[in-house]
PDB file of C-alpha atoms and ligand atoms in Angstrom:
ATOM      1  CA  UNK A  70      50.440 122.412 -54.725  1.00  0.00           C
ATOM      2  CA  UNK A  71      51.110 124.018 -51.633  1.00  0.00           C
ATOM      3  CA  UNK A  72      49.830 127.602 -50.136  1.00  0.00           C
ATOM      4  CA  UNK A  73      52.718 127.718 -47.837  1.00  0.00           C
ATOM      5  CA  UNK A  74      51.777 130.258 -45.034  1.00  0.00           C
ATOM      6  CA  UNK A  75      54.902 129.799 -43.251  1.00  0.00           C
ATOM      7  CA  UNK A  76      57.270 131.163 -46.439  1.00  0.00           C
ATOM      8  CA  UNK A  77      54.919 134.118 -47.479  1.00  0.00           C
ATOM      9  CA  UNK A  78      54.330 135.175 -44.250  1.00  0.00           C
ATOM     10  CA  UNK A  79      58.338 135.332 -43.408  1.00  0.00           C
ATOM     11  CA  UNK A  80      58.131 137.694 -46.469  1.00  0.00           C
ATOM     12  CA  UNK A  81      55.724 139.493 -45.123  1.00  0.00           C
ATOM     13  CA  UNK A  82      57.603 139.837 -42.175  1.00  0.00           C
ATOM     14  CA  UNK A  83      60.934 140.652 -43.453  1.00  0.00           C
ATOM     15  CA  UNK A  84      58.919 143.736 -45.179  1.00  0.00           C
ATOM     16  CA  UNK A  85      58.083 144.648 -42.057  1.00  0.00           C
ATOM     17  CA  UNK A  86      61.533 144.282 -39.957  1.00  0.00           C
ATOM     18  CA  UNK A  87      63.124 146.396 -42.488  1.00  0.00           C
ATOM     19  CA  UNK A  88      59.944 149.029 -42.167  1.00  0.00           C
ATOM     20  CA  UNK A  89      60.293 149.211 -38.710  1.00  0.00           C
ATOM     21  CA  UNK A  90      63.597 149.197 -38.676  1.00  0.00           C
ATOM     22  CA  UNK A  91      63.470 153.028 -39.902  1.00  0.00           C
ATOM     23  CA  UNK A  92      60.899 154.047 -37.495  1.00  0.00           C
ATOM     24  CA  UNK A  93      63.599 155.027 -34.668  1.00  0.00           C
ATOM     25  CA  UNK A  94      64.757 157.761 -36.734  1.00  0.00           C
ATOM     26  CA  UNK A  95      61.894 159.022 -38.867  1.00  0.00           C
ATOM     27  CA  UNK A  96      59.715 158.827 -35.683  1.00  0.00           C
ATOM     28  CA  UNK A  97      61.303 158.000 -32.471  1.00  0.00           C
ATOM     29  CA  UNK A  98      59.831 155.051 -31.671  1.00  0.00           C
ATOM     30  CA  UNK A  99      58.620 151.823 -32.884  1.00  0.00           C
ATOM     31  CA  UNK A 100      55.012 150.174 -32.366  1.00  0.00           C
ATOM     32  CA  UNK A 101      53.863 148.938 -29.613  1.00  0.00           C
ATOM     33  CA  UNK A 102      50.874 145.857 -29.003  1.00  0.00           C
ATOM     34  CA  UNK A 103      49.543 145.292 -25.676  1.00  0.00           C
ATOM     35  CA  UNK A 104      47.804 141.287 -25.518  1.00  0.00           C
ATOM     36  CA  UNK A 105      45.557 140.444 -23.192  1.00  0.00           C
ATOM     37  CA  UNK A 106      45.116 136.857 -21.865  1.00  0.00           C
ATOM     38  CA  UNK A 107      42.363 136.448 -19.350  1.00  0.00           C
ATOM     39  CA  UNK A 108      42.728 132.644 -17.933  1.00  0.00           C
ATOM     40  CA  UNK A 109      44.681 129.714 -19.311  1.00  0.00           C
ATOM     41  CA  UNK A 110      43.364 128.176 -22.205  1.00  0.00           C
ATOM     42  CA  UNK A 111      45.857 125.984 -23.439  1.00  0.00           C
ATOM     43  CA  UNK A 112      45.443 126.847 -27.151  1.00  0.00           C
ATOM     44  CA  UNK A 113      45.272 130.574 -26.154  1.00  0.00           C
ATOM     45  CA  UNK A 114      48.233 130.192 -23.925  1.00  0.00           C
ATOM     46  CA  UNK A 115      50.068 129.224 -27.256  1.00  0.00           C
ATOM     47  CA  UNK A 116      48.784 131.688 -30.061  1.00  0.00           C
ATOM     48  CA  UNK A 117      49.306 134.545 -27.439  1.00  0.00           C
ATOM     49  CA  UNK A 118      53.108 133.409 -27.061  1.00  0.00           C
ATOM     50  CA  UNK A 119      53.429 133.219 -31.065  1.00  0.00           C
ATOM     51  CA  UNK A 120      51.657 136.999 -31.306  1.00  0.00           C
ATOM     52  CA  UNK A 121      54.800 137.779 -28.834  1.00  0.00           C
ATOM     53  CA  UNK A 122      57.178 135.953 -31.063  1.00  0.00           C
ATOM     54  CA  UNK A 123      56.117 137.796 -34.279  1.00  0.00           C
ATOM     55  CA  UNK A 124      56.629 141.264 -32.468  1.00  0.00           C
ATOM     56  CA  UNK A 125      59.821 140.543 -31.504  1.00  0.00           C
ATOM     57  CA  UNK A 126      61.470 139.112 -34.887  1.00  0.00           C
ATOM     58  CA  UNK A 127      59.629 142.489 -36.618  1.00  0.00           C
ATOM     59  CA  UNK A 128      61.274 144.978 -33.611  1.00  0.00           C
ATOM     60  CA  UNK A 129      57.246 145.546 -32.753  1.00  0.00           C
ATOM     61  CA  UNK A 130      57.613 146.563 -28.730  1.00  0.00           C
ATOM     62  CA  UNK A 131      54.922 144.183 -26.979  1.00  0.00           C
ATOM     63  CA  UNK A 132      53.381 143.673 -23.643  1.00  0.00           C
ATOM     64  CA  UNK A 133      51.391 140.474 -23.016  1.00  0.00           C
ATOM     65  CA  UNK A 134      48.867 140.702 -19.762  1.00  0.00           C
ATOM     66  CA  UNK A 135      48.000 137.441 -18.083  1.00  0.00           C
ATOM     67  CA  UNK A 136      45.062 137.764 -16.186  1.00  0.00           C
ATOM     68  CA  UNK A 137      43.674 135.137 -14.143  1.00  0.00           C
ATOM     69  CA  UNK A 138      40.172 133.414 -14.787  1.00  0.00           C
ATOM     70  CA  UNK A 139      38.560 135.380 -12.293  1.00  0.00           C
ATOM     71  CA  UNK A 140      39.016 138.669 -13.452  1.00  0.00           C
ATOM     72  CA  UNK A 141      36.314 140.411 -13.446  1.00  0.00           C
ATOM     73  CA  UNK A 142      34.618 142.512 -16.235  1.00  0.00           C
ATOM     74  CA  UNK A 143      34.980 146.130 -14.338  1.00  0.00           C
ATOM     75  CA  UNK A 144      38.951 144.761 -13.684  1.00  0.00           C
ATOM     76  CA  UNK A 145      39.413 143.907 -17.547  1.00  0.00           C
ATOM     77  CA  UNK A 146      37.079 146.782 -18.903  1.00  0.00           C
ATOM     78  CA  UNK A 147      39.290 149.101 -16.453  1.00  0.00           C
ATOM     79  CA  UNK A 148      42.722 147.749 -18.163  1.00  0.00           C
ATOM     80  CA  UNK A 149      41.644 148.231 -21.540  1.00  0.00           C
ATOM     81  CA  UNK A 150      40.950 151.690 -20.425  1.00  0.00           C
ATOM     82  CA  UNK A 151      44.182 152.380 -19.214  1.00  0.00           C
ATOM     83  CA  UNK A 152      45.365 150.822 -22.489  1.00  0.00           C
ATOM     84  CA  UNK A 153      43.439 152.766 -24.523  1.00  0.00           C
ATOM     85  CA  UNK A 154      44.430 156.391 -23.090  1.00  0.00           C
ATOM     86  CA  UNK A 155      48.322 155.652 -23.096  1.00  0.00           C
ATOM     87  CA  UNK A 156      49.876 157.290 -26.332  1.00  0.00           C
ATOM     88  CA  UNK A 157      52.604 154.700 -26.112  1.00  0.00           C
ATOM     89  CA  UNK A 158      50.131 151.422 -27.229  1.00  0.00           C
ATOM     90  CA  UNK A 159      49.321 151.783 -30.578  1.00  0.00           C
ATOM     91  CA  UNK A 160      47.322 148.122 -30.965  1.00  0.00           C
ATOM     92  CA  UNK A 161      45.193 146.263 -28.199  1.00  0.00           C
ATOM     93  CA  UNK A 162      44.028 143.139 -28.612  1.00  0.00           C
ATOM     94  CA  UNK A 163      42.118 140.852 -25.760  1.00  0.00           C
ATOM     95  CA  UNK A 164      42.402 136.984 -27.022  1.00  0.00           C
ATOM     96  CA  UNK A 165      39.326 135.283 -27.191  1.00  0.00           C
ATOM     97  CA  UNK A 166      37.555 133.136 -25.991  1.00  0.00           C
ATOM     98  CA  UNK A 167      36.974 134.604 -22.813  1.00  0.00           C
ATOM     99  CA  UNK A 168      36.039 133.251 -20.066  1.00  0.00           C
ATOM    100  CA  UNK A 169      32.323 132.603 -19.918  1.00  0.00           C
ATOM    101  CA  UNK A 170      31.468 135.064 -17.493  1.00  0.00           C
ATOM    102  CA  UNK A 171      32.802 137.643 -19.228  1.00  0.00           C
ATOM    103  CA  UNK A 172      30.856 139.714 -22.033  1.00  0.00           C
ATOM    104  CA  UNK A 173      32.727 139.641 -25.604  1.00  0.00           C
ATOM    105  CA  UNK A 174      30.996 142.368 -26.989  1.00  0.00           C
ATOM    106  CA  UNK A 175      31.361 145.102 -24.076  1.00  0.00           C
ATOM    107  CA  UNK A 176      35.009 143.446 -24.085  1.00  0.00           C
ATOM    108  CA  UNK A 177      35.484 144.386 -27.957  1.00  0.00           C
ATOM    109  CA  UNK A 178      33.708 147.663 -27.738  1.00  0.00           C
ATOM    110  CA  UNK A 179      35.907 148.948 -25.058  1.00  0.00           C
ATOM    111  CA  UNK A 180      38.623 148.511 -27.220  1.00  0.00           C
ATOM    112  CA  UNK A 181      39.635 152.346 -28.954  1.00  0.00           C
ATOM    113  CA  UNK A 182      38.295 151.599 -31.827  1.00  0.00           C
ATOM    114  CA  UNK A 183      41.853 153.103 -33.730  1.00  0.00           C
ATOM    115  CA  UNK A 184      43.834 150.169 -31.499  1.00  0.00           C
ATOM    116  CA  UNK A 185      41.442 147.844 -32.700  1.00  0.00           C
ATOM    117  CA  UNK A 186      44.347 145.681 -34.284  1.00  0.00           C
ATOM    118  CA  UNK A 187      42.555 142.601 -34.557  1.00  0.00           C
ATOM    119  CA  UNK A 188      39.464 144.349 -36.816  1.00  0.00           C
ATOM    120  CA  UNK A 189      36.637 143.165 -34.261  1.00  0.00           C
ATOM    121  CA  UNK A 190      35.165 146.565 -33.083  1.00  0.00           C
ATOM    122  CA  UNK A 191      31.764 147.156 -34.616  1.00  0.00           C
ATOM    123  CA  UNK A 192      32.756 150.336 -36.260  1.00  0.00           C
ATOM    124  CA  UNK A 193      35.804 148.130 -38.055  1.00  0.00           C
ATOM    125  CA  UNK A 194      33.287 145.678 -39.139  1.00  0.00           C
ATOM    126  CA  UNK A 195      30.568 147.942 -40.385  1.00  0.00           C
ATOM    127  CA  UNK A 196      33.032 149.660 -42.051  1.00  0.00           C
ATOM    128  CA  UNK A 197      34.189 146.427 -43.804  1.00  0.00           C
ATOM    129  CA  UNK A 198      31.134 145.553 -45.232  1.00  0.00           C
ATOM    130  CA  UNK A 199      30.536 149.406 -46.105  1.00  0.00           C
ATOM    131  CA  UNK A 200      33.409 149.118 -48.218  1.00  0.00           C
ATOM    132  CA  UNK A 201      35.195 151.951 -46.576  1.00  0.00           C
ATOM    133  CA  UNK A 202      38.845 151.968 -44.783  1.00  0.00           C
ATOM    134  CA  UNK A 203      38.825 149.680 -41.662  1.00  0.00           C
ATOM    135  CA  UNK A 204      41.452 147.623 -40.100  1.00  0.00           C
ATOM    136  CA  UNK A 205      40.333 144.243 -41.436  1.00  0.00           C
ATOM    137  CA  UNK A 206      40.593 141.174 -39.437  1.00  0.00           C
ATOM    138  CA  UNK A 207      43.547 138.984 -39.654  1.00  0.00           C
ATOM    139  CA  UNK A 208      42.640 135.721 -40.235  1.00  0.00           C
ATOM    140  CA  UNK A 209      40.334 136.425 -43.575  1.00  0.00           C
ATOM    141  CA  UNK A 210      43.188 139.592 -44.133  1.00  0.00           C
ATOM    142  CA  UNK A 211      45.666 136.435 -44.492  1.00  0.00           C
ATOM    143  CA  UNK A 212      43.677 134.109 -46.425  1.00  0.00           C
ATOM    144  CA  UNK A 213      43.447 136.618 -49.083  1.00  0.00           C
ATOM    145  CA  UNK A 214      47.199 137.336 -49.157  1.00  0.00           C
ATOM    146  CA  UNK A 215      47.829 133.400 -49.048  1.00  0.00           C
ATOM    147  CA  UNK A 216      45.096 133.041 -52.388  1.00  0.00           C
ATOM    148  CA  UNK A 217      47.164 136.296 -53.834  1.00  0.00           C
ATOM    149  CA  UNK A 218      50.278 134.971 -53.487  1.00  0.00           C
ATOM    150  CA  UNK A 219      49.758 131.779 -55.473  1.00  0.00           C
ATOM    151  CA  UNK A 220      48.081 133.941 -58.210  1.00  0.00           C
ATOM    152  CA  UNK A 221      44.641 132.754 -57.380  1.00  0.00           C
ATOM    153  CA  UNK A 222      42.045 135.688 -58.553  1.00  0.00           C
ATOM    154  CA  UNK A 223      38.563 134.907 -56.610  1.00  0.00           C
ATOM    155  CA  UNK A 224      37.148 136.952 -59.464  1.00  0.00           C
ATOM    156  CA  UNK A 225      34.087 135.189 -61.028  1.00  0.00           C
ATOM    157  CA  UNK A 226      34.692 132.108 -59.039  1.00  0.00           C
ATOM    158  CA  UNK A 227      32.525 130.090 -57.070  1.00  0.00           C
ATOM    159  CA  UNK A 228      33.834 130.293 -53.352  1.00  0.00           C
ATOM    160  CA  UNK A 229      32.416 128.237 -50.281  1.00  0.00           C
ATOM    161  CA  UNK A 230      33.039 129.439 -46.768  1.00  0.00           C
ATOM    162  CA  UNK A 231      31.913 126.592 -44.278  1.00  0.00           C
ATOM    163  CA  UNK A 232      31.518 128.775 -41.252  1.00  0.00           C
ATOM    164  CA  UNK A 233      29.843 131.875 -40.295  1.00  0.00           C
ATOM    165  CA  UNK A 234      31.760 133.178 -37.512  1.00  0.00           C
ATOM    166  CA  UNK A 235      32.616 136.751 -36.261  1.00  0.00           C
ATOM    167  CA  UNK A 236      36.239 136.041 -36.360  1.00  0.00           C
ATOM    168  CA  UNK A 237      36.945 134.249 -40.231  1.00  0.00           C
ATOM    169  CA  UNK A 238      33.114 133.054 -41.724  1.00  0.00           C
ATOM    170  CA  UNK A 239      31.908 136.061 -42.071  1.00  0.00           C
ATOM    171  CA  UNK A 240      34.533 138.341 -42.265  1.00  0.00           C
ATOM    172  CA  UNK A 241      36.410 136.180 -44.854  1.00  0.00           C
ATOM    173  CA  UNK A 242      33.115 135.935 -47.187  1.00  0.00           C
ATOM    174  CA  UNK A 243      32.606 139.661 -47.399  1.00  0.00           C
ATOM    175  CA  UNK A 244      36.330 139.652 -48.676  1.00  0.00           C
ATOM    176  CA  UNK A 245      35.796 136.973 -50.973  1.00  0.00           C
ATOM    177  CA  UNK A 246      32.502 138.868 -52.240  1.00  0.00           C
ATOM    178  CA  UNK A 247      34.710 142.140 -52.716  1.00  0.00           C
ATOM    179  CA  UNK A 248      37.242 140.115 -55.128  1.00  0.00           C
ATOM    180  CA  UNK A 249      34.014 139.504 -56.943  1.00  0.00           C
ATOM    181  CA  UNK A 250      33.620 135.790 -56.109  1.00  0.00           C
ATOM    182  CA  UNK A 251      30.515 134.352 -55.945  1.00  0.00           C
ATOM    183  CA  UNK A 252      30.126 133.036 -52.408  1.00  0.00           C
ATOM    184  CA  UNK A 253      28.033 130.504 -50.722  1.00  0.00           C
ATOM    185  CA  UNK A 254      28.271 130.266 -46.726  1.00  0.00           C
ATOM    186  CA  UNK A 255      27.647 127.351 -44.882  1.00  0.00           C
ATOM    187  CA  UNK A 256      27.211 126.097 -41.319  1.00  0.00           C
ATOM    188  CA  UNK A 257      25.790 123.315 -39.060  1.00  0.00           C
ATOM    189  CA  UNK A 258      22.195 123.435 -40.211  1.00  0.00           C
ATOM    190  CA  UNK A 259      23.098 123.427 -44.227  1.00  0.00           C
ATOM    191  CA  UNK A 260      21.385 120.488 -45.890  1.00  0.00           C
ATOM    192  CA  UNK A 261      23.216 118.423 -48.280  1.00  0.00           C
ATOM    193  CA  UNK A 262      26.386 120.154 -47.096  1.00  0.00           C
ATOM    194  CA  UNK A 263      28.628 118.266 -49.979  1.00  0.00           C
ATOM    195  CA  UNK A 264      26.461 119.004 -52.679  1.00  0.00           C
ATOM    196  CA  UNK A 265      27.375 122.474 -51.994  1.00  0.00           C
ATOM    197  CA  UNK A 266      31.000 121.738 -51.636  1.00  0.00           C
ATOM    198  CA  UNK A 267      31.392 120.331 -54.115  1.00  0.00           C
ATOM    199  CA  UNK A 268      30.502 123.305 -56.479  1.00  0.00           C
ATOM    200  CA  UNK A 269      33.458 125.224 -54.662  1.00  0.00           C
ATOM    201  CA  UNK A 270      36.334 126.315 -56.387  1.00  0.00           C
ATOM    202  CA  UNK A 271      37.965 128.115 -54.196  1.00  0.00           C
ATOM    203  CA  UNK A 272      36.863 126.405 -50.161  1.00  0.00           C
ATOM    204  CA  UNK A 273      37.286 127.949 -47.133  1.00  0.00           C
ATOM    205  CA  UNK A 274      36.698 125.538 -43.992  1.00  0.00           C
ATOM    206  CA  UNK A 275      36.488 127.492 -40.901  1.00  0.00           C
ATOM    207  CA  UNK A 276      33.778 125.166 -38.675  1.00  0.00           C
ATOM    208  CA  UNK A 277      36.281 123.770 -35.934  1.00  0.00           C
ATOM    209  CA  UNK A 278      35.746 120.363 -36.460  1.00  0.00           C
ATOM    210  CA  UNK A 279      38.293 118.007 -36.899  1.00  0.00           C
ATOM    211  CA  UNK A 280      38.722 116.235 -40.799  1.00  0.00           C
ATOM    212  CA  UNK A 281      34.745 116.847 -41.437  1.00  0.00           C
ATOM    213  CA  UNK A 282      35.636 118.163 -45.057  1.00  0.00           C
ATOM    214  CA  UNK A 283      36.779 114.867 -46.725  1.00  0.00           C
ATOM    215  CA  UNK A 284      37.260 113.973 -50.564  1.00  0.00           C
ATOM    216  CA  UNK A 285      33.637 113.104 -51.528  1.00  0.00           C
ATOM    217  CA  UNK A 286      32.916 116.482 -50.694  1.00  0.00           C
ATOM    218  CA  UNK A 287      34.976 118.240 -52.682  1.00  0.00           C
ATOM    219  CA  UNK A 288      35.574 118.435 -56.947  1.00  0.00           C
ATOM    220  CA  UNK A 289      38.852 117.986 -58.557  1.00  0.00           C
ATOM    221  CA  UNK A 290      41.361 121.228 -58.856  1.00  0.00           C
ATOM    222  CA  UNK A 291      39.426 123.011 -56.002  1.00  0.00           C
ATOM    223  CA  UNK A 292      41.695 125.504 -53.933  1.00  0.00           C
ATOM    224  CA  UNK A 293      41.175 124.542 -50.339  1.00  0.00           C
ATOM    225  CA  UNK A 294      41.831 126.558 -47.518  1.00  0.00           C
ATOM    226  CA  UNK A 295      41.973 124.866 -43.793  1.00  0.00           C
ATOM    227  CA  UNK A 296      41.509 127.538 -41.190  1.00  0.00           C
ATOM    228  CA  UNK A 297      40.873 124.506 -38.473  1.00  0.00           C
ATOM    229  CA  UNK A 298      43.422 124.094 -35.671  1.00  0.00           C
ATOM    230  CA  UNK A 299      41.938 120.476 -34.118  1.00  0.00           C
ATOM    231  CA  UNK A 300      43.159 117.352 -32.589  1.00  0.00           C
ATOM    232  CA  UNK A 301      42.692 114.046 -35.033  1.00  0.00           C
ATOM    233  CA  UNK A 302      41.726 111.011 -32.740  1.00  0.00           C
ATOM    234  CA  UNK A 303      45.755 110.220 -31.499  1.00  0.00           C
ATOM    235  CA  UNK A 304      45.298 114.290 -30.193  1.00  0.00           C
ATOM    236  CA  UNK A 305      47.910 114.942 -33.385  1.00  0.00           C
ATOM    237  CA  UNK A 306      47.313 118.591 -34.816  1.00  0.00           C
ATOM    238  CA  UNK A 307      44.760 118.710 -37.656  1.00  0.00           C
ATOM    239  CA  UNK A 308      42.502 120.804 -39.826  1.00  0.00           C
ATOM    240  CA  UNK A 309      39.228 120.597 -40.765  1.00  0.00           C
ATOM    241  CA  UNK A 310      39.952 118.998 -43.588  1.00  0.00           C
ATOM    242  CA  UNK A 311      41.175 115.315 -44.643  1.00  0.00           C
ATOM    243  CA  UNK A 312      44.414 116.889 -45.693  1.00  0.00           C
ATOM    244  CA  UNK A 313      45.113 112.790 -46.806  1.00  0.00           C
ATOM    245  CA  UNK A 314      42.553 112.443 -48.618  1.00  0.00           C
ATOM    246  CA  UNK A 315      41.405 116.109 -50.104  1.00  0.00           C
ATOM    247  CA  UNK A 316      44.932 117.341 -51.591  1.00  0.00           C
ATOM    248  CA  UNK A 317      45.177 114.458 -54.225  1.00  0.00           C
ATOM    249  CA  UNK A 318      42.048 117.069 -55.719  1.00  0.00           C
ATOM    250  CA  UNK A 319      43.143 119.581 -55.059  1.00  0.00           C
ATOM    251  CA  UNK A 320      44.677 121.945 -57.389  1.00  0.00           C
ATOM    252  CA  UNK A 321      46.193 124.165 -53.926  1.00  0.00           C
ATOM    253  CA  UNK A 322      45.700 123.403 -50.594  1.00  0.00           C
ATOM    254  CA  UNK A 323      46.783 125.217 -46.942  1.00  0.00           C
ATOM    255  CA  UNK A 324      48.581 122.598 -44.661  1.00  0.00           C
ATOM    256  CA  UNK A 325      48.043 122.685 -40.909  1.00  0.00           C
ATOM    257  CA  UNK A 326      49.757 123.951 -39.125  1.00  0.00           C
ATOM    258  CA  UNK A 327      52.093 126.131 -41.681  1.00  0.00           C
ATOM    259  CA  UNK A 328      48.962 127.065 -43.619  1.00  0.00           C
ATOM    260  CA  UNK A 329      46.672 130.254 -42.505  1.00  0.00           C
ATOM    261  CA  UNK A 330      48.147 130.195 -39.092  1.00  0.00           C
ATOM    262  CA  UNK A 331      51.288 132.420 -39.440  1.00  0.00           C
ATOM    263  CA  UNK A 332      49.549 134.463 -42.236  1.00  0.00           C
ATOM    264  CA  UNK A 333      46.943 135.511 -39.173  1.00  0.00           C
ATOM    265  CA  UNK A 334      49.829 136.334 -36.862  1.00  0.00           C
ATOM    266  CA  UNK A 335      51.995 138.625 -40.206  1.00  0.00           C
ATOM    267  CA  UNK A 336      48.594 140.359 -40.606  1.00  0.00           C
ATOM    268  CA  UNK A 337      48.457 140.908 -36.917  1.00  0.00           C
ATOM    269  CA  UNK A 338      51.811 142.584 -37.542  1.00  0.00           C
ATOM    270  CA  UNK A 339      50.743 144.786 -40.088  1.00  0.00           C
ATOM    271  CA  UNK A 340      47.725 145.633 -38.661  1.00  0.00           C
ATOM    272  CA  UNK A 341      49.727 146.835 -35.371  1.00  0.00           C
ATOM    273  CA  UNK A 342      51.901 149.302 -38.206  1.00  0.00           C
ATOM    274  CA  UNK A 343      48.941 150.308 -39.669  1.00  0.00           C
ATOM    275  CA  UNK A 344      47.519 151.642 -36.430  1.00  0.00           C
ATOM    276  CA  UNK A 345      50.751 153.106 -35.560  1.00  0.00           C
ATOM    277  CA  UNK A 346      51.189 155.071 -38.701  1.00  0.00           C
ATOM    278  CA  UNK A 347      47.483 155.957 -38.582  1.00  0.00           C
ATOM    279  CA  UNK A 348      48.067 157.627 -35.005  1.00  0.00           C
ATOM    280  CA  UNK A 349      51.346 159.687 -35.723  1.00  0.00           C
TER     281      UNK A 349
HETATM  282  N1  GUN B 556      40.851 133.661 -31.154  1.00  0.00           N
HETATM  283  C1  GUN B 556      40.889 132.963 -32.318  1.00  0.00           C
HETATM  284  N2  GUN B 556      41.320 133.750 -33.315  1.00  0.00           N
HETATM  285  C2  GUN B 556      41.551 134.961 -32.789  1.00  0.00           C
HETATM  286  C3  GUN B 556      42.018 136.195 -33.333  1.00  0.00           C
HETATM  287  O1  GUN B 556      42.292 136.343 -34.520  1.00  0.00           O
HETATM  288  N3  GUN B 556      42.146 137.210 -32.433  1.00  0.00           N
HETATM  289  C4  GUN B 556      41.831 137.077 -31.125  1.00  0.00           C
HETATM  290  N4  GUN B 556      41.967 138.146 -30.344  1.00  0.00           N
HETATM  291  N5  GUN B 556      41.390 135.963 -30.592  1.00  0.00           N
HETATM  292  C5  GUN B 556      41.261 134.913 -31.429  1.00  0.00           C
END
């Protein structure tokens, strides 16, 4: 069966219209995001547009800032600033990756750590894997929803992350971990890499490579969630997973794109309310 991101995020989103929609009155305004976009990564170029999109169809006031490639740090630490001290913005978020001469961390740690909407500050990740209240980041936020959705309880189940970074690995493990799975992450230097798979029953592939997860590597009724966003050989759009080949086993399985893709962008959404409700 399907998780189909596309449908439960348009719920999620239709919560939200009608949420905002009150705002006005109750509080005379509606949220606001400010995106950042230093240079012009093509894939960037796109997500930022969709983070625009979802705004508008939840009445979420938004600002995107295109920067060129050559901004420098002082210029982009100096925006976020300026960002940061206007009571208008309630969520900032700087798409990544930057370019290379620019420092991620100072980036993220200029950020108010209250307008944090993406969850990336330190203080929002200590405090995730503190267990206390934090804006969580959206990507692992939405894979959760996505497994809740279906019914899918992680509890006493053995999940497999494949991927350890800042943005889903990690973040999306300590989640899994909270709904009391038991969770195994991988990454490039795991040895025997399907023998570990293959335990999974819920699987989370979030290593950026194109189709590496195939059906040898995974057992029959596993739940499989694709957070890639790759080109196949013909440059089509594909996962990190064998979508061919692996859902035949699988009991659930994201497609891509319409998987964890527009659950990332709702939880940006909610995210952005959250910060705006937390500031009034
Ligand atoms: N690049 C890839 N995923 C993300 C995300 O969730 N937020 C930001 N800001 N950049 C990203």
């Amino acid at each position: 069966m399907i998780l189909d991101g596309k449908q439960v995020s348009s719920a999620i989103k239709a919560s939200l219209a009608a949420q905002v929609s009150t705002f006005p009155e109750k509080y005379g305004r509606v949220p606001n995001l400010a995106v950042i976009l230093v240079g012009e990564d093509p894939a960037s170029q796109v997500y930022v547009r969709n983070k625009a999109r979802g705004c508008e169809a939840v009445g979420i006031s938004n600002s995107t800032y295109r920067l060129p490639a050559e901004t420098t740090e002082p210029e982009l630490l100096s925006l976020i600033g300026q960002l940061n001290a206007d009571p208008a913005v309630d969520g900032i978020l700087v798409q990544l990756p930057l370019p290379r001469h620019l420092d991620e961390h100072k980036v993220i740690e200029t950020i108010a750590m209250e307008k944090d909407v993406d969850g990336f500050h330190p203080g929002n990740v200590a405090a995730l894997w503190q267990k206390r209240p934090c804006i969580v980041a959206c990507t692992p936020k939405g894979i959760m929803k996505l497994l809740e959705s279906a019914g899918i309880d992680p509890c006493g189940k053995r999940a497999v992350v494949v991927g350890r970074s800042n943005i889903v690995g990690l973040p999306v493990a300590k989640l899994l971990l909270d709904a009391n799975a038991t969770v195994t992450v991988c990454h490039t230097r795991t040895k025997n890499l399907p023998e570990i798979t293959r335990q999974a029953e819920i699987l989370v592939v979030a290593a950026g490579r194109a189709k590496m997860v195939t059906a040898d590597m995974v057992s029959d009724g596993v739940v499989v969630i694709d957070v890639g966003m790759d080109r196949d050989e013909d440059g089509k759009l594909c996962g990190d997973v064998d979508y061919g080949s692996v859902a035949p086993k699988a009991s659930w399985i994201t497609p891509v794109p319409g998987g964890v893709g527009p659950m990332t962008i709702a939880c940006l959404l909610e995210n952005t309310v959250q910060c705006f409700l937390r500031r009034l």
